[in-house]
N, C-alpha and C. Protein backbone atom coordinates (compact mmCIF):
# COMPACT_ATOMS: atom_id res chain seq x y z
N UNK A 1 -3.73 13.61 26.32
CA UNK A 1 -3.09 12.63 25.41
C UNK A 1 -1.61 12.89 25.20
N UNK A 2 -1.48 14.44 25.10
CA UNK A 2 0.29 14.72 24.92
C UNK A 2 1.04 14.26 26.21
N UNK A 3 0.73 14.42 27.33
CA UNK A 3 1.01 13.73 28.05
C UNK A 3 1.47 12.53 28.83
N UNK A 4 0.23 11.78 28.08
CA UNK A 4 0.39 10.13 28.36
C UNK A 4 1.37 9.90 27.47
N UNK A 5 1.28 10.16 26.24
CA UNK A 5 2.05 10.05 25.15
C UNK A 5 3.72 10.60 25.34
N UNK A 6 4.41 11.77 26.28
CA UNK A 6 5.69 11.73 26.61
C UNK A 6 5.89 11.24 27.90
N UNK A 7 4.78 10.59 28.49
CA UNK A 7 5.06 9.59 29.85
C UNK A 7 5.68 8.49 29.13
N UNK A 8 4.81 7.83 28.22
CA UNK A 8 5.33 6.70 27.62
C UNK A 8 6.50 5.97 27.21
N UNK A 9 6.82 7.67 26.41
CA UNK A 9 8.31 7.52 25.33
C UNK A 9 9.35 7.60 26.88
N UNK A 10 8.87 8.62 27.71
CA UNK A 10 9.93 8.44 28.65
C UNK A 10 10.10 7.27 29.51
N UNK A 11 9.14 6.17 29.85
CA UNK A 11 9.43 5.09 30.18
C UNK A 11 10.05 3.74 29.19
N UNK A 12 9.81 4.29 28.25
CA UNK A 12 10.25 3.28 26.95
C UNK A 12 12.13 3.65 26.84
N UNK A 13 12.50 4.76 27.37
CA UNK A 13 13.64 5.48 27.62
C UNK A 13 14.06 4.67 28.71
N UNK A 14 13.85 4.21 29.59
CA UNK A 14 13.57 3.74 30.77
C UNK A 14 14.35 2.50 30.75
N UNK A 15 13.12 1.56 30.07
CA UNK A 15 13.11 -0.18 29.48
C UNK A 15 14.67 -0.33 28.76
N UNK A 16 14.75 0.97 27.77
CA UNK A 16 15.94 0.55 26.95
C UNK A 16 17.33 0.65 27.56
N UNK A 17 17.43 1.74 28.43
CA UNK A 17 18.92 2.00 28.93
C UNK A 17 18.63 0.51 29.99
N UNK A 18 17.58 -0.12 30.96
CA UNK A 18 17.89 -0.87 31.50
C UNK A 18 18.33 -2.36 30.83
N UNK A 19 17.88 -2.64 29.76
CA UNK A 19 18.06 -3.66 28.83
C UNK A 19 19.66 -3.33 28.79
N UNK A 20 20.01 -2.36 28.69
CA UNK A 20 21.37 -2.07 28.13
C UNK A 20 22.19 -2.42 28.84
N UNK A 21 21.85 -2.30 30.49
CA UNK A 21 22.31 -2.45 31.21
C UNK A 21 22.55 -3.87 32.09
N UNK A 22 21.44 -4.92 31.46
CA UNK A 22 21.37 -6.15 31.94
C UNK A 22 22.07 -6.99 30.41
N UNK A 23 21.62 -6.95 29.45
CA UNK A 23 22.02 -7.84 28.53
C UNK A 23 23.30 -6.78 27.67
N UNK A 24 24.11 -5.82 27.62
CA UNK A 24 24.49 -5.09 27.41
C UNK A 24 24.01 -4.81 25.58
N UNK A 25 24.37 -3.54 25.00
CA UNK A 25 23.87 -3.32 23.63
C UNK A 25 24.10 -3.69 22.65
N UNK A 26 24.89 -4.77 22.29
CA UNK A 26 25.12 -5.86 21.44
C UNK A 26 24.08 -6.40 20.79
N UNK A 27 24.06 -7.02 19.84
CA UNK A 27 22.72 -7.79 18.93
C UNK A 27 22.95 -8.89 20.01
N UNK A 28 21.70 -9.58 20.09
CA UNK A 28 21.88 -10.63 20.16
C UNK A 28 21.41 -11.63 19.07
N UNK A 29 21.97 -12.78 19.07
CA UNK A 29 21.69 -13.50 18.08
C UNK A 29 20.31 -14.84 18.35
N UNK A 30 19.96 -14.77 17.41
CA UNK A 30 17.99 -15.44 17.08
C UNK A 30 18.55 -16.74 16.23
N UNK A 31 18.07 -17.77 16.78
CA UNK A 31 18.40 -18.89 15.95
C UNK A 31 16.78 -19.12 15.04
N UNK A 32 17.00 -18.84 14.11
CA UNK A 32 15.79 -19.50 12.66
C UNK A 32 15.24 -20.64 12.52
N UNK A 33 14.49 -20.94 12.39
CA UNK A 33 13.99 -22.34 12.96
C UNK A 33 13.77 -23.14 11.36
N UNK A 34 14.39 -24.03 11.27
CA UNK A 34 14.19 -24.62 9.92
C UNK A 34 13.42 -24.23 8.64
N UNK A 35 12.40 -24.31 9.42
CA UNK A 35 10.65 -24.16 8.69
C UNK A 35 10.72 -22.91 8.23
N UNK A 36 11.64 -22.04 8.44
CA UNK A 36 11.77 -20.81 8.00
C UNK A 36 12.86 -20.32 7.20
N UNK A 37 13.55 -21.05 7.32
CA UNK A 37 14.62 -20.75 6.30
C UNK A 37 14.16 -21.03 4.84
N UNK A 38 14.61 -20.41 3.90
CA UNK A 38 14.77 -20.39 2.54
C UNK A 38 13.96 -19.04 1.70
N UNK A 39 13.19 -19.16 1.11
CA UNK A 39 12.66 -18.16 0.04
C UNK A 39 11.80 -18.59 -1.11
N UNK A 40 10.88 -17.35 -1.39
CA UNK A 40 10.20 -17.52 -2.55
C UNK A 40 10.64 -16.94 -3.79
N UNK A 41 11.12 -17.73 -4.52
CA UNK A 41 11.52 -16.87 -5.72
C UNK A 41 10.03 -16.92 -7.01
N UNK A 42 9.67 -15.25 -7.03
CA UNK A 42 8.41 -15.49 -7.79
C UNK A 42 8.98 -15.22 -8.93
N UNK A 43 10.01 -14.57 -9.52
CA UNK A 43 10.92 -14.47 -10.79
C UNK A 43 12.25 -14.06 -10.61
N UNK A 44 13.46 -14.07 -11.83
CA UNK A 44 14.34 -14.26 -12.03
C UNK A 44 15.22 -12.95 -10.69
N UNK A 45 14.06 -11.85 -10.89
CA UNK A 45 14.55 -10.44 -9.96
C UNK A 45 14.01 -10.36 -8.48
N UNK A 46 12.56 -11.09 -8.43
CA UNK A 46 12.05 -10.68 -7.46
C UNK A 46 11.90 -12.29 -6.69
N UNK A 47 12.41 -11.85 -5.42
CA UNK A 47 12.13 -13.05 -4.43
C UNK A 47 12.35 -12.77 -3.30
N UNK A 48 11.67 -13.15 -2.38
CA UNK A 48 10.82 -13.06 -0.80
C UNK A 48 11.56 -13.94 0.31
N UNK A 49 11.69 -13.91 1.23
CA UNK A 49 12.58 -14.47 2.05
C UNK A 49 11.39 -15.02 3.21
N UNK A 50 11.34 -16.13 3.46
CA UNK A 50 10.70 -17.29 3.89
C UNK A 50 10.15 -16.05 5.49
N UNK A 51 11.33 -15.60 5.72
CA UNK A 51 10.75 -15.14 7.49
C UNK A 51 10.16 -13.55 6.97
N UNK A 52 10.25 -13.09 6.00
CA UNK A 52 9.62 -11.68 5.58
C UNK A 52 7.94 -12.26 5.45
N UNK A 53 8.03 -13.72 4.69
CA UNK A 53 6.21 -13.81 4.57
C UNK A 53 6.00 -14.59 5.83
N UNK A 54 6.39 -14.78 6.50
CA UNK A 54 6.12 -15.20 8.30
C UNK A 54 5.38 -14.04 9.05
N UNK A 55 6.25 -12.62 9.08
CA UNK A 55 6.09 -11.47 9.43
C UNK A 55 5.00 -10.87 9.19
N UNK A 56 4.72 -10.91 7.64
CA UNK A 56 3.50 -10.72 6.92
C UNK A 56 2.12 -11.24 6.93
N UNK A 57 2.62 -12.34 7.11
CA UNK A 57 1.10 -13.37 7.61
C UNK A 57 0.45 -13.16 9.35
N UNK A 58 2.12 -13.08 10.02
CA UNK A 58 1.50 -12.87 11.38
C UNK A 58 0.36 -11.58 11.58
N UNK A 59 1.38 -10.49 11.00
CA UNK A 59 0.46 -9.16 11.03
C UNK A 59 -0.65 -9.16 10.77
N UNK A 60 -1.12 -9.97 9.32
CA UNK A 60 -2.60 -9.92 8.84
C UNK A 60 -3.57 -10.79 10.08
N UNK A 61 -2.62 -11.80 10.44
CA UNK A 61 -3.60 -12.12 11.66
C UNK A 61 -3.86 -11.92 12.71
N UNK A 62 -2.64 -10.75 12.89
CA UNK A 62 -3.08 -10.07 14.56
C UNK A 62 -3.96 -8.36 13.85
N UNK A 63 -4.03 -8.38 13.26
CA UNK A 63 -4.81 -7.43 12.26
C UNK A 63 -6.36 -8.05 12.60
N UNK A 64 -6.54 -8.85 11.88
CA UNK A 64 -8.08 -9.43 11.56
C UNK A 64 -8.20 -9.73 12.64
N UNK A 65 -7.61 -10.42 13.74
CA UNK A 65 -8.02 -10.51 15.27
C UNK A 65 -8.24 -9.68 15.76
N UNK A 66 -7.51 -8.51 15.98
CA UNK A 66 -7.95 -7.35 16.81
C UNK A 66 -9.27 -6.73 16.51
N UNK A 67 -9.07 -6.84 14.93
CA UNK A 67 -10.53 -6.34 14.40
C UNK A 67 -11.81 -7.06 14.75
N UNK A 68 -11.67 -8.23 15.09
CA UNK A 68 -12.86 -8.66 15.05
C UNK A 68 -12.93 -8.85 17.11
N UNK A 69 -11.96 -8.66 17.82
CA UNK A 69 -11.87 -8.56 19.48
C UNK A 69 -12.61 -6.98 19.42
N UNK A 70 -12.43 -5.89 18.74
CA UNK A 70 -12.81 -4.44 19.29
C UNK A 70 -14.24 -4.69 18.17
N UNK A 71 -14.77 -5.27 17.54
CA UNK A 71 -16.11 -5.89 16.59
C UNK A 71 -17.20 -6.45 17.87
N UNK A 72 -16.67 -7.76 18.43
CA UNK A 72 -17.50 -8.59 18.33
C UNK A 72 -17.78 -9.25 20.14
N UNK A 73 -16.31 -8.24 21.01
CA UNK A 73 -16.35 -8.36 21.91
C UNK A 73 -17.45 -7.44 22.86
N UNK A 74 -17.41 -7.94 24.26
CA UNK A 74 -17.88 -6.57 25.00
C UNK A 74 -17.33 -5.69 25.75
N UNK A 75 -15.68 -6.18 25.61
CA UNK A 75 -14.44 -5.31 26.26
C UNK A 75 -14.43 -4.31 24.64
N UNK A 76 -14.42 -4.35 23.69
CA UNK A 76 -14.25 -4.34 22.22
C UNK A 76 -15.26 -3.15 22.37
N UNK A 77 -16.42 -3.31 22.97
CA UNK A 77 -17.24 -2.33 22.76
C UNK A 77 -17.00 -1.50 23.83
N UNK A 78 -16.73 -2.04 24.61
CA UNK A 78 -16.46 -0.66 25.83
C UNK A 78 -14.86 -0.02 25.46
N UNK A 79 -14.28 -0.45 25.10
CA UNK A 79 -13.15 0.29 24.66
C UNK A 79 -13.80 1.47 23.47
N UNK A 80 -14.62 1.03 22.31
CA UNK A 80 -14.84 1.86 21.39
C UNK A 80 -15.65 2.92 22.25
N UNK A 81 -16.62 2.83 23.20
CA UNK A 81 -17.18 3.83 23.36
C UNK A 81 -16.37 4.96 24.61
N UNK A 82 -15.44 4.18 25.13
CA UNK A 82 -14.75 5.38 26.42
C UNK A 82 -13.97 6.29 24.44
N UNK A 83 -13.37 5.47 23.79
CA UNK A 83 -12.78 6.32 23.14
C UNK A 83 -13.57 7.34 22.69
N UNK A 84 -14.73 7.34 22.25
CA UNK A 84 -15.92 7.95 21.60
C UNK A 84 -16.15 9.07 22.22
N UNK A 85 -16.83 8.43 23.39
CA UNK A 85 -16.93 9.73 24.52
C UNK A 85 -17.04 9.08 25.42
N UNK A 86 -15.71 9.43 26.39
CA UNK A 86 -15.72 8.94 27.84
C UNK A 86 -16.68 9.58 28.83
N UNK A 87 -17.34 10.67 29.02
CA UNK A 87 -18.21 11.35 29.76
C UNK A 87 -19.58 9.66 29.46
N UNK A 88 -19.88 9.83 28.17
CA UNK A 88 -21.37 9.02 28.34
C UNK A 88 -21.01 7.91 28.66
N UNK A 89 -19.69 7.29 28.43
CA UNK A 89 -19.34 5.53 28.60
C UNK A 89 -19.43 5.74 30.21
N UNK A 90 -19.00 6.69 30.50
CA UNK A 90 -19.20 6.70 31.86
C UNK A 90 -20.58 6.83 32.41
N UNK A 91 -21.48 7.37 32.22
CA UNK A 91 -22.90 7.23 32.37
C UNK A 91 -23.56 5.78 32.50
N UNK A 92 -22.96 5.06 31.55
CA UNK A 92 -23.68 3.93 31.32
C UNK A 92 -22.89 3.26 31.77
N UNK A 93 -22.10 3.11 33.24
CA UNK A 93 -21.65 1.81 33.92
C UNK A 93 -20.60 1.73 33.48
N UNK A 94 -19.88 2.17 32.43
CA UNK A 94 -18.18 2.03 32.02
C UNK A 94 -17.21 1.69 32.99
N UNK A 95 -15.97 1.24 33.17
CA UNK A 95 -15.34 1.61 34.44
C UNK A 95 -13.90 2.55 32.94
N UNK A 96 -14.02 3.27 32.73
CA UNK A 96 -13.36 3.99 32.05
C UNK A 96 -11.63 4.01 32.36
N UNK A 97 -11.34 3.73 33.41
CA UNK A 97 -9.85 3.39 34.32
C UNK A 97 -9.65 2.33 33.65
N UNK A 98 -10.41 1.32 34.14
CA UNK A 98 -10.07 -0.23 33.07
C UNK A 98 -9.76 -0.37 32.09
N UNK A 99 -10.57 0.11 31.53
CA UNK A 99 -10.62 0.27 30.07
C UNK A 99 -9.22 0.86 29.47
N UNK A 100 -8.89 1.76 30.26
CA UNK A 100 -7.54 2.44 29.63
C UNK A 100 -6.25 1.71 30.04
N UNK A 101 -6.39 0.96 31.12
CA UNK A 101 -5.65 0.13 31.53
C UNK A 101 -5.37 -1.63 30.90
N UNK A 102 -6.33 -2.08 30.78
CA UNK A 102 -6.60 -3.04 29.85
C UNK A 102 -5.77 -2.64 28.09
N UNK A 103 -6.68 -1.49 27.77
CA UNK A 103 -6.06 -0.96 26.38
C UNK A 103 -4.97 -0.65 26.04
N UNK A 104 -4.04 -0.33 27.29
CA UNK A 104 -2.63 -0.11 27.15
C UNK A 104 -1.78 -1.21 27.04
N UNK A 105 -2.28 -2.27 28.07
CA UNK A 105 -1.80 -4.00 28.20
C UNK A 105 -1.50 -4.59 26.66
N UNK A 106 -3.30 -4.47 26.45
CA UNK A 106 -3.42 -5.00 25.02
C UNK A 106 -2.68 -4.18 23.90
N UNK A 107 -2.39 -3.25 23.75
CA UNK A 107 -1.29 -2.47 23.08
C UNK A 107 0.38 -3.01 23.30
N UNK A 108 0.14 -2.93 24.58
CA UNK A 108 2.26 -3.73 25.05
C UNK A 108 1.74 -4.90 24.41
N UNK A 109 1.25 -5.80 24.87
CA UNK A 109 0.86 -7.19 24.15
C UNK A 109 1.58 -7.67 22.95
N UNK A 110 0.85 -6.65 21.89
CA UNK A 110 0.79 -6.46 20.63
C UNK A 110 1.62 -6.17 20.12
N UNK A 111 2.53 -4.69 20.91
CA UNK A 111 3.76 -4.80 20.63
C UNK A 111 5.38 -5.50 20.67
N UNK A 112 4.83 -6.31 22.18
CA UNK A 112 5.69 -7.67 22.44
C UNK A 112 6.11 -8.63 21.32
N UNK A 113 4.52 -9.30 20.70
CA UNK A 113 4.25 -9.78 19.65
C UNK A 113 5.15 -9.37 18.49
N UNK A 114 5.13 -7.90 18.34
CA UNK A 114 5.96 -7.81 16.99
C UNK A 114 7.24 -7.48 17.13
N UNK A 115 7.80 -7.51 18.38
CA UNK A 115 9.15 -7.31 18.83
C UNK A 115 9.25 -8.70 18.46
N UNK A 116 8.93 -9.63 18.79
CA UNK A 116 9.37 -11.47 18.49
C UNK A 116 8.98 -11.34 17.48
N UNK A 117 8.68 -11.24 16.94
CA UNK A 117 8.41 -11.87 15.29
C UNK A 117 9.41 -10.80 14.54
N UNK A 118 9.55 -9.74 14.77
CA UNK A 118 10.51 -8.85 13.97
C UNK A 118 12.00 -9.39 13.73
N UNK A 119 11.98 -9.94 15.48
CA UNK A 119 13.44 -10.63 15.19
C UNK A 119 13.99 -11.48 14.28
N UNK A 120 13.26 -11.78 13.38
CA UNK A 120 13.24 -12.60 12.04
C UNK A 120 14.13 -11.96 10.98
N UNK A 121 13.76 -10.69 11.45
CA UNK A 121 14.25 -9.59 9.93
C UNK A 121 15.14 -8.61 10.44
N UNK A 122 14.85 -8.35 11.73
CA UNK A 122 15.75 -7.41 12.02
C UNK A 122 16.80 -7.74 13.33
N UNK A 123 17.95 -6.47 13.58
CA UNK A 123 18.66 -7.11 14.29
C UNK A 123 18.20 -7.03 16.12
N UNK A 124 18.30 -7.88 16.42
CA UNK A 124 17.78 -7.73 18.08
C UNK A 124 18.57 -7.63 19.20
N UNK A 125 18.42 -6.30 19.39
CA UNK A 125 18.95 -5.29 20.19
C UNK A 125 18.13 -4.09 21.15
N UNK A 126 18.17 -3.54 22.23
CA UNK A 126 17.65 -2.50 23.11
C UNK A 126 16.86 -1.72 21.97
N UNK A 127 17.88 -1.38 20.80
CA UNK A 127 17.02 -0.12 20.20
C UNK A 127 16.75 -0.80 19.00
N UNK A 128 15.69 -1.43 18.76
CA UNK A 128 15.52 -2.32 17.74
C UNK A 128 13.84 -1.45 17.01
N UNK A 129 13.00 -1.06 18.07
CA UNK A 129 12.06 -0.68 17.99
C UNK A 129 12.15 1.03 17.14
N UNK A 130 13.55 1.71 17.19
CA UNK A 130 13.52 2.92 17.32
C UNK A 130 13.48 3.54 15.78
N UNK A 131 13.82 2.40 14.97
CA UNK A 131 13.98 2.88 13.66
C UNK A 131 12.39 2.86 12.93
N UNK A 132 11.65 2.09 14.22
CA UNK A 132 10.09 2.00 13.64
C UNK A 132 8.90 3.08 14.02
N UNK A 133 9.71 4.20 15.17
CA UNK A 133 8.94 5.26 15.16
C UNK A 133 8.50 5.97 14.60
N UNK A 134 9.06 6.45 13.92
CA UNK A 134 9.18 7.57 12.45
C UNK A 134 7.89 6.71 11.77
N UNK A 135 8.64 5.86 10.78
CA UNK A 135 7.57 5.48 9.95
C UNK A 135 6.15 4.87 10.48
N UNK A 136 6.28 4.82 12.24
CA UNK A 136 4.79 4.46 12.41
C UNK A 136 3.18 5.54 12.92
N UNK A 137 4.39 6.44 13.26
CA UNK A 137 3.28 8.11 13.05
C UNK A 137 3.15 8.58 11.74
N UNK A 138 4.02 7.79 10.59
CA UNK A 138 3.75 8.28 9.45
C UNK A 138 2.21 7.48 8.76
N UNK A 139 2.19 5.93 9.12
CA UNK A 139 1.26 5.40 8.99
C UNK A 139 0.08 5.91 9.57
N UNK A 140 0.16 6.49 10.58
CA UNK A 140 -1.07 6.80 11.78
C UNK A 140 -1.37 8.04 10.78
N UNK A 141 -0.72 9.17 10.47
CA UNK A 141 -0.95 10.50 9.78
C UNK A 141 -1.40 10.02 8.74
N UNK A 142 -1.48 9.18 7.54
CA UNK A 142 -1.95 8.78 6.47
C UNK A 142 -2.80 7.94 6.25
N UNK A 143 -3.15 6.95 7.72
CA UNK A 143 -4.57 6.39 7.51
C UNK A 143 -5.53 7.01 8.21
N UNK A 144 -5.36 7.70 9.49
CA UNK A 144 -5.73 7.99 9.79
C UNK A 144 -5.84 7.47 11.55
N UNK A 145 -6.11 8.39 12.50
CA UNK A 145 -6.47 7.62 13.93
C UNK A 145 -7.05 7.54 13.97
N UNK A 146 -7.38 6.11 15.02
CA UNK A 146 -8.48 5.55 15.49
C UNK A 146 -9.00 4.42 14.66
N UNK A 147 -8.69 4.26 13.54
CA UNK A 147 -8.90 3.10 12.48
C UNK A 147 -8.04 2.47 12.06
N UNK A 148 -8.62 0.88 12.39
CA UNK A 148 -7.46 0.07 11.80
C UNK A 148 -7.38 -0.55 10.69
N UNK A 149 -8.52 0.11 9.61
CA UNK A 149 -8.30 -0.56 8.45
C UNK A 149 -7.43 1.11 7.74
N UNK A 150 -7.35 1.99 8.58
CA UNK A 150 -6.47 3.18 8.11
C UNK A 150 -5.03 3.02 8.04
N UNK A 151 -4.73 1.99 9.39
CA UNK A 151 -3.65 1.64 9.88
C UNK A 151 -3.34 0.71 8.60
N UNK A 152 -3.81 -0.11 8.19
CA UNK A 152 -3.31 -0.94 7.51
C UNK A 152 -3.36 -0.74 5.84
N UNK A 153 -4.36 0.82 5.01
CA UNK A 153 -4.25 1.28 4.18
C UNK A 153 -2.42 1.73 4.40
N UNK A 154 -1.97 2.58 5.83
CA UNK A 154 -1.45 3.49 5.41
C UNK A 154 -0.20 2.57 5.46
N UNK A 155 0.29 1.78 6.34
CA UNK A 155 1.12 0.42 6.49
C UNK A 155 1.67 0.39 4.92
N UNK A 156 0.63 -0.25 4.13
CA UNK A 156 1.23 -0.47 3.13
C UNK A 156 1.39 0.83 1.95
N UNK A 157 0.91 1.92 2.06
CA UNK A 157 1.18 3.31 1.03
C UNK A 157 2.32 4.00 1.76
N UNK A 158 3.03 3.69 2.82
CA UNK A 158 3.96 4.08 3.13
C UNK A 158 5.12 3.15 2.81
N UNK A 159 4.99 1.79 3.05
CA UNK A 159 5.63 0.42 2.40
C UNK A 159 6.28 0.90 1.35
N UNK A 160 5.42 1.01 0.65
CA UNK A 160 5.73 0.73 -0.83
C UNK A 160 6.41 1.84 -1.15
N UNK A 161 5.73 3.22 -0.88
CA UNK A 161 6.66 4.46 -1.26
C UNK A 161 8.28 4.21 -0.70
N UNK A 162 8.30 3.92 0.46
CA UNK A 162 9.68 3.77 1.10
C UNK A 162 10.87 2.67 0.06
N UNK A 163 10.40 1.61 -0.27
CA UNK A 163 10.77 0.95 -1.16
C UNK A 163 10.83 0.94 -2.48
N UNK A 164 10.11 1.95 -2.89
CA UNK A 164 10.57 2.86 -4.42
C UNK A 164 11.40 3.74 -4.26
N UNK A 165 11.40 4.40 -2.78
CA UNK A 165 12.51 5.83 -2.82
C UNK A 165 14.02 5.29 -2.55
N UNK A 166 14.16 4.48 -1.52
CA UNK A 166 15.24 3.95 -1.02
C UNK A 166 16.48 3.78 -2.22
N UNK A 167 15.53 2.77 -3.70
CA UNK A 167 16.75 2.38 -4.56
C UNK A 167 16.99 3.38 -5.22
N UNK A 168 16.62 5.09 -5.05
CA UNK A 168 17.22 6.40 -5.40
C UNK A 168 18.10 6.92 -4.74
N UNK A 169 18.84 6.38 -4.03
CA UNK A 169 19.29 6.77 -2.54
C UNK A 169 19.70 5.65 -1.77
N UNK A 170 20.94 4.55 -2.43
CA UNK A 170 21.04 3.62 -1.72
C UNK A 170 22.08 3.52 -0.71
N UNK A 171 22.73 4.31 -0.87
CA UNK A 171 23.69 4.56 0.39
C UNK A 171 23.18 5.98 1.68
N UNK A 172 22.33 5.89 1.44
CA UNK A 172 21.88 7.20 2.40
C UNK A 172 19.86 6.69 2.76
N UNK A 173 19.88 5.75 3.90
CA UNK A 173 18.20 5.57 4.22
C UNK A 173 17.73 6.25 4.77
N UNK A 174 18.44 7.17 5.62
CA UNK A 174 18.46 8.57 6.10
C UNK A 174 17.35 9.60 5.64
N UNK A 175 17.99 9.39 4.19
CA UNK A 175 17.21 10.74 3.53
C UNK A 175 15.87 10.26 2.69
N UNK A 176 16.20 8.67 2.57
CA UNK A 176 14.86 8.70 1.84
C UNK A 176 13.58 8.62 2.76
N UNK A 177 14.11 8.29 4.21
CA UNK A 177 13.10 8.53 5.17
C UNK A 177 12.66 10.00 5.32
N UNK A 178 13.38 11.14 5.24
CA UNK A 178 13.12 11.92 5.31
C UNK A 178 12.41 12.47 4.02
N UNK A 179 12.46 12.05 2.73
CA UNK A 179 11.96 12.33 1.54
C UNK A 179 10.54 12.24 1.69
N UNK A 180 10.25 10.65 2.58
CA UNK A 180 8.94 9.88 2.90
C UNK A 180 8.17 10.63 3.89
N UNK A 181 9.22 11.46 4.97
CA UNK A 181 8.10 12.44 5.69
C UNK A 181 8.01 13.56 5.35
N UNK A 182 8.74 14.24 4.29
CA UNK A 182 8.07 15.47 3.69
C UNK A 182 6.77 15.24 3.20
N UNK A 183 6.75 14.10 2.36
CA UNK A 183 5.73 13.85 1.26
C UNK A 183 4.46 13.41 2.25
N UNK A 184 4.66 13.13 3.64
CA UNK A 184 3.31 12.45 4.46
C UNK A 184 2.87 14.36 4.88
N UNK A 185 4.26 14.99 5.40
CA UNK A 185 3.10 16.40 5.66
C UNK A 185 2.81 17.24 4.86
N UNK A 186 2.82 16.99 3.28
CA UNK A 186 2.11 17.23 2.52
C UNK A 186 0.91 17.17 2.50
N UNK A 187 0.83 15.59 2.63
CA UNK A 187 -0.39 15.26 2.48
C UNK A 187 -1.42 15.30 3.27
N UNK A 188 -0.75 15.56 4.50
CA UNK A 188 -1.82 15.93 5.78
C UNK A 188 -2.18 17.04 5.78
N UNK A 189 -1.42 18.23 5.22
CA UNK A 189 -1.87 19.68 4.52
C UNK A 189 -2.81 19.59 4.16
N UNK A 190 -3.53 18.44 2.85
CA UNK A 190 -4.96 18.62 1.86
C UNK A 190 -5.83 17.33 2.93
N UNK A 191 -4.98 16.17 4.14
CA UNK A 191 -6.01 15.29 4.42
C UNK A 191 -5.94 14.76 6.08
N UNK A 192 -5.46 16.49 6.86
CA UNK A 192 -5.57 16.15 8.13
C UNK A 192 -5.70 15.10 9.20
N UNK A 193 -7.00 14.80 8.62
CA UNK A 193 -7.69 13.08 9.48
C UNK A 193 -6.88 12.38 8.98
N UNK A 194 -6.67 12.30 7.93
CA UNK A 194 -5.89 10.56 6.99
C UNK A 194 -6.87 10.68 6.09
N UNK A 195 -6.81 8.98 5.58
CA UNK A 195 -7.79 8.93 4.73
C UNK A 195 -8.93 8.34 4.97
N UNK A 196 -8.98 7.32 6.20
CA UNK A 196 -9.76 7.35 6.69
C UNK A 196 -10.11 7.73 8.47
N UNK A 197 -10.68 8.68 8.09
CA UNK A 197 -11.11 9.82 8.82
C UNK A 197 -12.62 9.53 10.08
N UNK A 198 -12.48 9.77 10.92
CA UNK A 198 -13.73 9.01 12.03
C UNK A 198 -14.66 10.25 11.64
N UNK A 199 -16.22 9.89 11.71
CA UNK A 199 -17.41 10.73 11.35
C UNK A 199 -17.87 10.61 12.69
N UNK A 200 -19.02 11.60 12.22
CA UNK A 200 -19.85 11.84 12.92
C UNK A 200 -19.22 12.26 15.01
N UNK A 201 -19.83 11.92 15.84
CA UNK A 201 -19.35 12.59 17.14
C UNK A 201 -18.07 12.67 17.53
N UNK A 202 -17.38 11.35 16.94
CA UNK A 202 -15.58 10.55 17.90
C UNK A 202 -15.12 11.82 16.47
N UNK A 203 -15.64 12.20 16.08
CA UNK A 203 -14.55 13.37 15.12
C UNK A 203 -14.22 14.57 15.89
N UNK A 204 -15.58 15.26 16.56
CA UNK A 204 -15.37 16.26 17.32
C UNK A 204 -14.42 16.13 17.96
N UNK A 205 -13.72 14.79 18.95
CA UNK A 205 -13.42 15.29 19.79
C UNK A 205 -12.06 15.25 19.79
């Protein structure tokens, strides 16, 4: 897994200097599409910006989709069980290659997905993705792997902390990110797995 995992980052190293190199590193600019412009003002202090609950809605529905594709599918189930234990998925007819191949697709996919829709909020550029690393192993450490209702506990307990610490610290996001990952390996000190934690066999391994 450590492996695949600095193959990755080093091809993602890859994607970005070539981006850099075809569209050069400049923002580019996203035209807003009507329907999206404006805001919710729910009171005098607090109000929401029309493409922030765009962002928000998309997620919950590529959320509840995925959940119910790795639920209700039979790619869904063969993915859960190579993860489980690839030795027996393999026993029982798996093609376990596929599966990891497919799962990676459907991962770029997904992340494609929120590269376009991000562009709403953020600025779009080569390294647009990079400021979302940090805080997304912080999510993974606090809900936990392998679960995506962990993913989406920890999504938002990291949210929210980040956005209470920040207005202590408004000229420096720097540090309140770093405030936010002291306080996650704390907590992985007393809750290793996350919080929600896989039982029974897929724990062993």
């Amino acid at each position: 897994p450590l492996e695949t995992l600095l193959a990755t980052f080093g091809v993602s190293l890859v994607l970005q200097q070539s981006f850099r190199l075809i569209f050069t590193p400049q923002n580019r600019p996203i035209t807003t599409p009507d329907w999206l412009a404006g805001n919710l003002s729910v009171n005098p202090i607090l109000g929401i910006t029309t493409p922030r609950m765009f962002v928000f809605a998309v997620a919950l529905a590529v959320f509840f989709g995925l959940l119910a594709f790795l639920q209700r599918s039979r790619f869904g189930l063969e993915m859960r069980a190579v993860t489980q234990n690839r030795a027996i998925a393999k026993t029982m007819g798996i093609n376990s290659s596929r599966v990891d191949y497919l799962t990676f697709g459907l991962g770029s996919g997904v992340a494609g997905l929120a590269g376009a829709v991000l562009s709403q909020v953020l600025k779009t550029n080569p390294d647009m993705g990079t400021d979302l690393i940090i805080p997304s192993f912080m999510v993974i450490a606090v809900g936990g792997v392998g679960n995506l209702w962990g993913a989406l506990v920890g999504a938002g307990l990291v949210g929210m902390a980040t956005k209470l610490v920040e207005p202590l610290f408004p000229n420096n996001t720097l540090l309140s990110t770093v405030i936010i990952l002291v306080a996650v390996i704390g907590f992985i000190q007393f809750r290793p797995r996350g919080l929600f934690a896989q039982k029974g066999r897929s724990a062993e391994l």
